[in-house]
Amino acid sequence: MISEGGSFMRGMLIGGAFCLVVTLLGHIKLGHDAATPHEHHHIQAPNKEEVLKLSDTERMELSQSVRVYCILIVKPKDLSLWAAVRNTWSKHCDQADYYSSEHVKVFDSIVVDSSDMWIMMRKAIQMAYEKHKQEFNWFFIAQPSTFAIIENLKYFLLKKNPLEPFYIGHTVKDGDLDYVDLAGGIVLSIGSVNRLISVMNEPDKCPETGGIIWKVSGDKQLAMCLKYKGVFAENAEDSEGKDVFNTKSVGTLIKEAMANDPQKVVEGCCSDMAITFSGLSPNHMQVMMYGVYRLRAYGHSFNDALVFLPPPNSDND
């Protein structure tokens, strides 16, 4: 026969478990009710076979329709990286400008008069929009420690409508907020920038300064402002589900892949269509440039779906 104490304890356990289930279900329901109706999803690159089915004229028109303006956020302490980016991958942007916290004699830049990352990003986007909104349909924001393969970015964006509010990169979750990590680069369509500019005029929703009590990083602040206008961070992947925006260097990713499975280093490391790598030194930038644009395997022929031509009069590789 079960004692009264035993019955009481059993009742407490059952009741506690029931409350826990109800609480969890309640949180799930509240989460859907309170949030803007948006199912987070991962955006993938176009299928190569579909692109190959297009006519030569259609492919040429597509390749010319993707125009990327690169916004490099820089500070004087990053001069060596700044120089490396100028001499390497940034030459493949349709146009690249450097937005600096202060005036630097060595390189041309657009001064934003602040070292706060959110204020720098905010001013850079506003300036770029005012001057170039009619020329470019995609805006790529990066730091000087990031290496980007712009042709892969253009291919990824190939069949996406820039008038729609795309906000793409390597997403990170922080509580209820999904944001694109600046380390891997941030891509904004002109549609998303249109919405962002409008909310920037509402200080209660998109303040110029970050958190008052605690500091909010620039990439998180950007995500919060965009969220007010229904623009959500989307993780970019290739057709196999691998990330194409990387917040680590190739070397680090290879080491991690070797530790996870030494027999599948290539498969476990990086996408063949990778767009960015981060945390690079100036010397590593040059190595990446050699590997991506200059090294060729004699006799090996790639069958690219289309070709992105460099900007006119550029001296890029």
mmCIF file of C-alpha atoms in Angstrom:
data_model
loop_
_atom_site.group_PDB
_atom_site.id
_atom_site.type_symbol
_atom_site.label_atom_id
_atom_site.label_comp_id
_atom_site.label_asym_id
_atom_site.label_seq_id
_atom_site.Cartn_x
_atom_site.Cartn_y
_atom_site.Cartn_z
ATOM 1 C CA MET A 1 0.000 0.000 0.000
ATOM 2 C CA ILE A 2 1.370 3.413 -0.956
ATOM 3 C CA SER A 3 1.826 5.824 1.955
ATOM 4 C CA GLU A 4 0.281 9.275 1.997
ATOM 5 C CA GLY A 5 3.765 10.792 1.708
ATOM 6 C CA GLY A 6 4.486 8.656 -1.359
ATOM 7 C CA SER A 7 1.200 9.625 -2.995
ATOM 8 C CA PHE A 8 1.879 13.269 -2.294
ATOM 9 C CA MET A 9 5.335 13.105 -3.851
ATOM 10 C CA ARG A 10 4.023 11.227 -6.878
ATOM 11 C CA GLY A 11 1.312 13.836 -7.328
ATOM 12 C CA MET A 12 3.853 16.618 -7.073
ATOM 13 C CA LEU A 13 6.034 14.999 -9.744
ATOM 14 C CA ILE A 14 3.139 14.417 -12.145
ATOM 15 C CA GLY A 15 1.787 17.893 -11.543
ATOM 16 C CA GLY A 16 5.205 19.446 -12.045
ATOM 17 C CA ALA A 17 5.721 17.566 -15.300
ATOM 18 C CA PHE A 18 2.287 18.642 -16.520
ATOM 19 C CA CYS A 19 3.016 22.286 -15.710
ATOM 20 C CA LEU A 20 6.337 22.054 -17.509
ATOM 21 C CA VAL A 21 4.682 20.722 -20.674
ATOM 22 C CA VAL A 22 1.959 23.369 -20.525
ATOM 23 C CA THR A 23 4.574 26.086 -20.009
ATOM 24 C CA LEU A 24 6.643 24.898 -22.978
ATOM 25 C CA LEU A 25 3.570 24.706 -25.199
ATOM 26 C CA GLY A 26 2.545 28.131 -24.034
ATOM 27 C CA HIS A 27 5.942 29.561 -24.938
ATOM 28 C CA ILE A 28 5.758 28.003 -28.392
ATOM 29 C CA LYS A 29 2.317 29.450 -28.992
ATOM 30 C CA LEU A 30 3.253 32.862 -27.645
ATOM 31 C CA GLY A 31 6.351 32.908 -29.801
ATOM 32 C CA HIS A 32 4.290 32.472 -32.964
ATOM 33 C CA ASP A 33 1.621 34.929 -31.898
ATOM 34 C CA ALA A 34 3.983 37.675 -30.792
ATOM 35 C CA ALA A 35 6.445 37.514 -33.656
ATOM 36 C CA THR A 36 5.954 38.886 -37.126
ATOM 37 C CA PRO A 37 4.731 35.950 -39.246
ATOM 38 C CA HIS A 38 8.039 34.827 -40.700
ATOM 39 C CA GLU A 39 9.497 31.361 -40.956
ATOM 40 C CA HIS A 40 13.279 31.595 -40.903
ATOM 41 C CA HIS A 41 14.677 29.793 -43.910
ATOM 42 C CA HIS A 42 17.982 29.274 -45.614
ATOM 43 C CA ILE A 43 18.513 30.715 -49.077
ATOM 44 C CA GLN A 44 20.395 28.606 -51.579
ATOM 45 C CA ALA A 45 22.389 29.416 -54.688
ATOM 46 C CA PRO A 46 20.678 28.827 -58.058
ATOM 47 C CA ASN A 47 20.857 25.391 -59.627
ATOM 48 C CA LYS A 48 23.669 25.336 -62.169
ATOM 49 C CA GLU A 49 21.769 23.056 -64.547
ATOM 50 C CA GLU A 50 18.849 25.502 -64.689
ATOM 51 C CA VAL A 51 21.186 28.360 -65.553
ATOM 52 C CA LEU A 52 22.860 26.317 -68.292
ATOM 53 C CA LYS A 53 19.454 25.841 -69.942
ATOM 54 C CA LEU A 54 19.145 29.581 -70.504
ATOM 55 C CA SER A 55 20.127 31.037 -73.856
ATOM 56 C CA ASP A 56 23.448 32.866 -74.217
ATOM 57 C CA THR A 57 21.557 36.164 -74.465
ATOM 58 C CA GLU A 58 19.588 35.468 -71.285
ATOM 59 C CA ARG A 59 22.728 34.502 -69.384
ATOM 60 C CA MET A 60 24.545 37.642 -70.536
ATOM 61 C CA GLU A 61 21.605 39.816 -69.457
ATOM 62 C CA LEU A 62 21.515 38.093 -66.072
ATOM 63 C CA SER A 63 25.238 38.453 -65.511
ATOM 64 C CA GLN A 64 25.052 42.174 -66.266
ATOM 65 C CA SER A 65 21.967 42.748 -64.112
ATOM 66 C CA VAL A 66 23.719 41.988 -60.798
ATOM 67 C CA ARG A 67 25.599 45.109 -59.757
ATOM 68 C CA VAL A 68 27.349 45.076 -56.395
ATOM 69 C CA TYR A 69 28.483 48.136 -54.474
ATOM 70 C CA CYS A 70 31.014 47.232 -51.785
ATOM 71 C CA ILE A 71 31.060 49.178 -48.519
ATOM 72 C CA LEU A 72 34.305 48.639 -46.593
ATOM 73 C CA ILE A 73 34.161 49.760 -42.960
ATOM 74 C CA VAL A 74 37.706 50.728 -41.955
ATOM 75 C CA LYS A 75 39.705 52.394 -39.177
ATOM 76 C CA PRO A 76 43.294 53.756 -39.194
ATOM 77 C CA LYS A 77 44.510 50.833 -37.084
ATOM 78 C CA ASP A 78 43.575 48.546 -40.005
ATOM 79 C CA LEU A 79 45.859 50.230 -42.554
ATOM 80 C CA SER A 80 47.742 47.055 -43.539
ATOM 81 C CA LEU A 81 44.486 45.147 -44.064
ATOM 82 C CA TRP A 82 42.997 48.148 -45.817
ATOM 83 C CA ALA A 83 45.906 48.156 -48.260
ATOM 84 C CA ALA A 84 45.562 44.406 -48.862
ATOM 85 C CA VAL A 85 41.849 44.658 -49.625
ATOM 86 C CA ARG A 86 42.456 47.552 -52.040
ATOM 87 C CA ASN A 87 45.004 45.467 -53.943
ATOM 88 C CA THR A 88 43.057 42.215 -53.995
ATOM 89 C CA TRP A 89 39.391 41.245 -54.014
ATOM 90 C CA SER A 90 37.755 44.701 -53.799
ATOM 91 C CA LYS A 91 38.802 45.365 -57.408
ATOM 92 C CA HIS A 92 36.182 42.826 -58.452
ATOM 93 C CA CYS A 93 33.311 44.885 -57.010
ATOM 94 C CA ASP A 94 31.434 47.037 -59.511
ATOM 95 C CA GLN A 95 32.507 49.829 -57.190
ATOM 96 C CA ALA A 96 34.173 49.743 -53.774
ATOM 97 C CA ASP A 97 34.410 52.630 -51.329
ATOM 98 C CA TYR A 98 36.082 52.823 -47.949
ATOM 99 C CA TYR A 99 34.172 54.441 -45.088
ATOM 100 C CA SER A 100 36.666 55.445 -42.426
ATOM 101 C CA SER A 101 36.247 56.525 -38.831
ATOM 102 C CA GLU A 102 38.614 59.439 -39.508
ATOM 103 C CA HIS A 103 40.666 61.013 -42.262
ATOM 104 C CA VAL A 104 43.722 59.056 -43.381
ATOM 105 C CA LYS A 105 46.297 60.638 -45.692
ATOM 106 C CA VAL A 106 47.533 57.379 -47.178
ATOM 107 C CA PHE A 107 44.272 56.251 -48.814
ATOM 108 C CA ASP A 108 41.167 57.927 -50.163
ATOM 109 C CA SER A 109 38.133 57.321 -48.002
ATOM 110 C CA ILE A 110 34.743 58.691 -47.053
ATOM 111 C CA VAL A 111 34.972 59.981 -43.486
ATOM 112 C CA VAL A 112 32.065 59.237 -41.130
ATOM 113 C CA ASP A 113 33.569 60.924 -38.030
ATOM 114 C CA SER A 114 32.872 58.097 -35.590
ATOM 115 C CA SER A 115 34.638 54.972 -34.386
ATOM 116 C CA ASP A 116 31.409 53.357 -33.170
ATOM 117 C CA MET A 117 30.724 50.438 -35.505
ATOM 118 C CA TRP A 118 26.950 50.907 -35.641
ATOM 119 C CA ILE A 119 27.221 54.639 -36.341
ATOM 120 C CA MET A 120 29.839 53.906 -39.024
ATOM 121 C CA MET A 121 27.640 51.287 -40.688
ATOM 122 C CA ARG A 122 24.564 53.475 -40.441
ATOM 123 C CA LYS A 123 26.233 56.542 -41.968
ATOM 124 C CA ALA A 124 27.940 54.463 -44.652
ATOM 125 C CA ILE A 125 24.640 52.924 -45.736
ATOM 126 C CA GLN A 126 22.906 56.317 -45.760
ATOM 127 C CA MET A 127 25.687 57.926 -47.809
ATOM 128 C CA ALA A 128 25.885 55.003 -50.228
ATOM 129 C CA TYR A 129 22.119 55.004 -50.699
ATOM 130 C CA GLU A 130 21.896 58.738 -51.352
ATOM 131 C CA LYS A 131 24.663 58.633 -53.930
ATOM 132 C CA HIS A 132 24.263 55.227 -55.581
ATOM 133 C CA LYS A 133 20.668 54.018 -55.216
ATOM 134 C CA GLN A 134 20.106 54.363 -58.973
ATOM 135 C CA GLU A 135 23.335 52.598 -59.959
ATOM 136 C CA PHE A 136 23.481 49.445 -57.823
ATOM 137 C CA ASN A 137 20.913 46.883 -56.764
ATOM 138 C CA TRP A 138 23.006 45.044 -54.147
ATOM 139 C CA PHE A 139 25.064 46.466 -51.283
ATOM 140 C CA PHE A 140 27.813 44.365 -49.693
ATOM 141 C CA ILE A 141 29.168 45.481 -46.298
ATOM 142 C CA ALA A 142 32.456 44.063 -45.040
ATOM 143 C CA GLN A 143 35.379 44.649 -42.725
ATOM 144 C CA PRO A 144 38.988 44.692 -44.019
ATOM 145 C CA SER A 145 39.754 41.282 -42.473
ATOM 146 C CA THR A 146 37.221 39.657 -44.814
ATOM 147 C CA PHE A 147 38.098 38.181 -48.211
ATOM 148 C CA ALA A 148 35.243 38.014 -50.730
ATOM 149 C CA ILE A 149 34.844 36.263 -54.071
ATOM 150 C CA ILE A 150 32.509 38.733 -55.751
ATOM 151 C CA GLU A 151 31.812 36.504 -58.765
ATOM 152 C CA ASN A 152 30.427 33.827 -56.427
ATOM 153 C CA LEU A 153 28.333 36.478 -54.696
ATOM 154 C CA LYS A 154 26.907 37.569 -58.038
ATOM 155 C CA TYR A 155 26.142 33.988 -58.988
ATOM 156 C CA PHE A 156 24.372 33.453 -55.658
ATOM 157 C CA LEU A 157 22.253 36.571 -56.250
ATOM 158 C CA LEU A 158 21.665 35.744 -59.901
ATOM 159 C CA LYS A 159 17.960 34.852 -59.814
ATOM 160 C CA LYS A 160 16.955 36.906 -56.779
ATOM 161 C CA ASN A 161 14.877 40.030 -57.201
ATOM 162 C CA PRO A 162 16.781 42.970 -55.674
ATOM 163 C CA LEU A 163 13.530 44.887 -55.209
ATOM 164 C CA GLU A 164 12.539 42.313 -52.606
ATOM 165 C CA PRO A 165 13.881 42.830 -49.049
ATOM 166 C CA PHE A 166 16.813 40.409 -49.015
ATOM 167 C CA TYR A 167 19.203 40.542 -46.029
ATOM 168 C CA ILE A 168 21.728 37.735 -46.444
ATOM 169 C CA GLY A 169 24.917 36.292 -44.950
ATOM 170 C CA HIS A 170 25.976 34.003 -42.118
ATOM 171 C CA THR A 171 23.155 34.173 -39.594
ATOM 172 C CA VAL A 172 23.543 33.942 -35.834
ATOM 173 C CA LYS A 173 20.756 33.595 -33.292
ATOM 174 C CA ASP A 174 20.769 35.716 -30.140
ATOM 175 C CA GLY A 175 17.601 35.133 -28.140
ATOM 176 C CA ASP A 176 14.694 36.092 -30.402
ATOM 177 C CA LEU A 177 16.944 37.917 -32.844
ATOM 178 C CA ASP A 178 18.456 36.418 -35.988
ATOM 179 C CA TYR A 179 21.197 38.655 -37.355
ATOM 180 C CA VAL A 180 23.870 38.476 -40.062
ATOM 181 C CA ASP A 181 27.381 38.370 -38.607
ATOM 182 C CA LEU A 182 29.450 41.269 -39.983
ATOM 183 C CA ALA A 183 32.582 39.096 -39.843
ATOM 184 C CA GLY A 184 31.295 37.104 -42.813
ATOM 185 C CA GLY A 185 29.959 40.128 -44.687
ATOM 186 C CA ILE A 186 26.414 41.467 -45.001
ATOM 187 C CA VAL A 187 24.411 41.645 -48.232
ATOM 188 C CA LEU A 188 21.445 43.995 -48.580
ATOM 189 C CA SER A 189 19.205 44.264 -51.615
ATOM 190 C CA ILE A 190 18.095 47.726 -52.713
ATOM 191 C CA GLY A 191 14.643 46.674 -51.508
ATOM 192 C CA SER A 192 15.910 46.101 -47.975
ATOM 193 C CA VAL A 193 17.941 49.331 -48.016
ATOM 194 C CA ASN A 194 14.805 51.252 -49.036
ATOM 195 C CA ARG A 195 13.071 49.942 -45.929
ATOM 196 C CA LEU A 196 16.105 50.499 -43.723
ATOM 197 C CA ILE A 197 16.431 54.150 -44.757
ATOM 198 C CA SER A 198 12.776 54.736 -43.914
ATOM 199 C CA VAL A 199 13.108 53.270 -40.406
ATOM 200 C CA MET A 200 16.282 55.248 -39.748
ATOM 201 C CA ASN A 201 14.021 58.301 -39.598
ATOM 202 C CA GLU A 202 12.226 56.764 -36.603
ATOM 203 C CA PRO A 203 14.619 57.139 -33.632
ATOM 204 C CA ASP A 204 12.409 55.111 -31.291
ATOM 205 C CA LYS A 205 12.729 52.083 -33.582
ATOM 206 C CA CYS A 206 16.201 52.617 -35.030
ATOM 207 C CA PRO A 207 18.303 54.857 -32.764
ATOM 208 C CA GLU A 208 21.570 56.286 -34.012
ATOM 209 C CA THR A 209 23.370 55.150 -30.878
ATOM 210 C CA GLY A 210 23.445 51.544 -29.676
ATOM 211 C CA GLY A 211 22.311 50.263 -26.306
ATOM 212 C CA ILE A 212 22.312 52.783 -23.466
ATOM 213 C CA ILE A 213 22.687 50.315 -20.593
ATOM 214 C CA TRP A 214 24.782 47.751 -22.459
ATOM 215 C CA LYS A 215 26.564 47.921 -25.798
ATOM 216 C CA VAL A 216 24.850 46.345 -28.793
ATOM 217 C CA SER A 217 27.085 45.348 -31.696
ATOM 218 C CA GLY A 218 26.574 47.049 -35.034
ATOM 219 C CA ASP A 219 25.391 43.928 -36.846
ATOM 220 C CA LYS A 220 22.777 43.231 -34.152
ATOM 221 C CA GLN A 221 21.579 46.835 -34.209
ATOM 222 C CA LEU A 222 21.210 46.619 -37.984
ATOM 223 C CA ALA A 223 19.107 43.462 -37.633
ATOM 224 C CA MET A 224 16.842 45.116 -35.039
ATOM 225 C CA CYS A 225 16.218 48.107 -37.302
ATOM 226 C CA LEU A 226 15.479 45.885 -40.306
ATOM 227 C CA LYS A 227 13.165 43.678 -38.248
ATOM 228 C CA TYR A 228 10.849 46.637 -37.638
ATOM 229 C CA LYS A 229 10.298 46.781 -41.385
ATOM 230 C CA GLY A 230 9.767 43.045 -41.813
ATOM 231 C CA VAL A 231 13.255 42.320 -43.154
ATOM 232 C CA PHE A 232 14.781 39.200 -41.617
ATOM 233 C CA ALA A 233 18.251 37.678 -41.710
ATOM 234 C CA GLU A 234 18.584 34.743 -44.100
ATOM 235 C CA ASN A 235 21.448 32.232 -44.021
ATOM 236 C CA ALA A 236 23.114 31.731 -47.407
ATOM 237 C CA GLU A 237 24.001 28.199 -48.516
ATOM 238 C CA ASP A 238 25.042 26.319 -51.616
ATOM 239 C CA SER A 239 22.905 23.594 -53.199
ATOM 240 C CA GLU A 240 24.357 21.059 -50.726
ATOM 241 C CA GLY A 241 23.440 23.117 -47.684
ATOM 242 C CA LYS A 242 26.960 24.346 -46.895
ATOM 243 C CA ASP A 243 27.460 27.915 -45.700
ATOM 244 C CA VAL A 244 28.869 30.254 -48.334
ATOM 245 C CA PHE A 245 29.532 33.200 -46.003
ATOM 246 C CA ASN A 246 32.237 32.116 -43.569
ATOM 247 C CA THR A 247 33.195 33.903 -40.351
ATOM 248 C CA LYS A 248 36.506 31.998 -40.166
ATOM 249 C CA SER A 249 39.561 31.597 -42.374
ATOM 250 C CA VAL A 250 40.108 28.677 -44.747
ATOM 251 C CA GLY A 251 42.922 27.392 -42.516
ATOM 252 C CA THR A 252 40.703 27.328 -39.437
ATOM 253 C CA LEU A 253 37.884 25.604 -41.306
ATOM 254 C CA ILE A 254 40.268 22.949 -42.642
ATOM 255 C CA LYS A 255 41.637 22.274 -39.139
ATOM 256 C CA GLU A 256 38.108 21.884 -37.808
ATOM 257 C CA ALA A 257 37.188 19.538 -40.656
ATOM 258 C CA MET A 258 40.293 17.403 -40.015
ATOM 259 C CA ALA A 259 39.435 17.158 -36.330
ATOM 260 C CA ASN A 260 35.848 16.121 -37.104
ATOM 261 C CA ASP A 261 36.628 13.588 -39.831
ATOM 262 C CA PRO A 262 40.180 13.281 -41.295
ATOM 263 C CA GLN A 263 38.825 11.186 -44.181
ATOM 264 C CA LYS A 264 36.451 13.923 -45.355
ATOM 265 C CA VAL A 265 38.407 17.146 -45.045
ATOM 266 C CA VAL A 266 37.275 18.614 -48.373
ATOM 267 C CA GLU A 267 33.636 17.595 -47.914
ATOM 268 C CA GLY A 268 33.605 18.801 -44.327
ATOM 269 C CA CYS A 269 35.411 22.083 -44.829
ATOM 270 C CA CYS A 270 34.040 24.587 -47.258
ATOM 271 C CA SER A 271 31.641 25.110 -50.102
ATOM 272 C CA ASP A 272 32.993 25.126 -53.664
ATOM 273 C CA MET A 273 30.887 28.264 -54.113
ATOM 274 C CA ALA A 274 32.120 30.019 -50.954
ATOM 275 C CA ILE A 275 31.653 33.791 -51.029
ATOM 276 C CA THR A 276 33.605 35.009 -47.992
ATOM 277 C CA PHE A 277 36.229 33.990 -45.454
ATOM 278 C CA SER A 278 37.130 36.065 -42.422
ATOM 279 C CA GLY A 279 39.950 36.694 -39.963
ATOM 280 C CA LEU A 280 42.638 36.953 -42.649
ATOM 281 C CA SER A 281 45.979 38.729 -42.377
ATOM 282 C CA PRO A 282 47.304 40.866 -45.281
ATOM 283 C CA ASN A 283 49.607 38.011 -46.350
ATOM 284 C CA HIS A 284 46.708 35.543 -46.299
ATOM 285 C CA MET A 285 44.774 37.950 -48.547
ATOM 286 C CA GLN A 286 47.515 37.631 -51.165
ATOM 287 C CA VAL A 287 47.547 33.831 -50.806
ATOM 288 C CA MET A 288 43.773 33.735 -51.281
ATOM 289 C CA MET A 289 44.072 35.960 -54.348
ATOM 290 C CA TYR A 290 46.609 33.579 -55.845
ATOM 291 C CA GLY A 291 44.501 30.507 -55.127
ATOM 292 C CA VAL A 292 41.182 31.959 -56.293
ATOM 293 C CA TYR A 293 42.174 33.996 -59.353
ATOM 294 C CA ARG A 294 45.642 33.016 -60.553
ATOM 295 C CA LEU A 295 46.352 29.344 -59.947
ATOM 296 C CA ARG A 296 45.221 27.071 -62.793
ATOM 297 C CA ALA A 297 45.397 23.308 -63.160
ATOM 298 C CA TYR A 298 46.606 22.615 -66.709
ATOM 299 C CA GLY A 299 44.168 20.468 -68.648
ATOM 300 C CA HIS A 300 41.321 20.906 -66.176
ATOM 301 C CA SER A 301 38.325 22.617 -67.739
ATOM 302 C CA PHE A 302 35.548 24.205 -65.685
ATOM 303 C CA ASN A 303 32.096 24.440 -67.212
ATOM 304 C CA ASP A 304 30.801 27.632 -65.649
ATOM 305 C CA ALA A 305 27.145 28.473 -66.051
ATOM 306 C CA LEU A 306 28.022 32.050 -67.012
ATOM 307 C CA VAL A 307 30.805 34.610 -66.825
ATOM 308 C CA PHE A 308 30.816 37.830 -64.793
ATOM 309 C CA LEU A 309 32.966 40.377 -66.555
ATOM 310 C CA PRO A 310 35.143 42.740 -64.467
ATOM 311 C CA PRO A 311 34.195 46.416 -64.232
ATOM 312 C CA PRO A 312 35.280 48.451 -67.317
ATOM 313 C CA ASN A 313 38.852 49.780 -67.176
ATOM 314 C CA SER A 314 39.608 47.811 -64.020
ATOM 315 C CA ASP A 315 42.992 46.210 -63.414
ATOM 316 C CA ASN A 316 41.649 43.280 -61.473
ATOM 317 C CA ASP A 317 42.858 39.705 -61.873
#
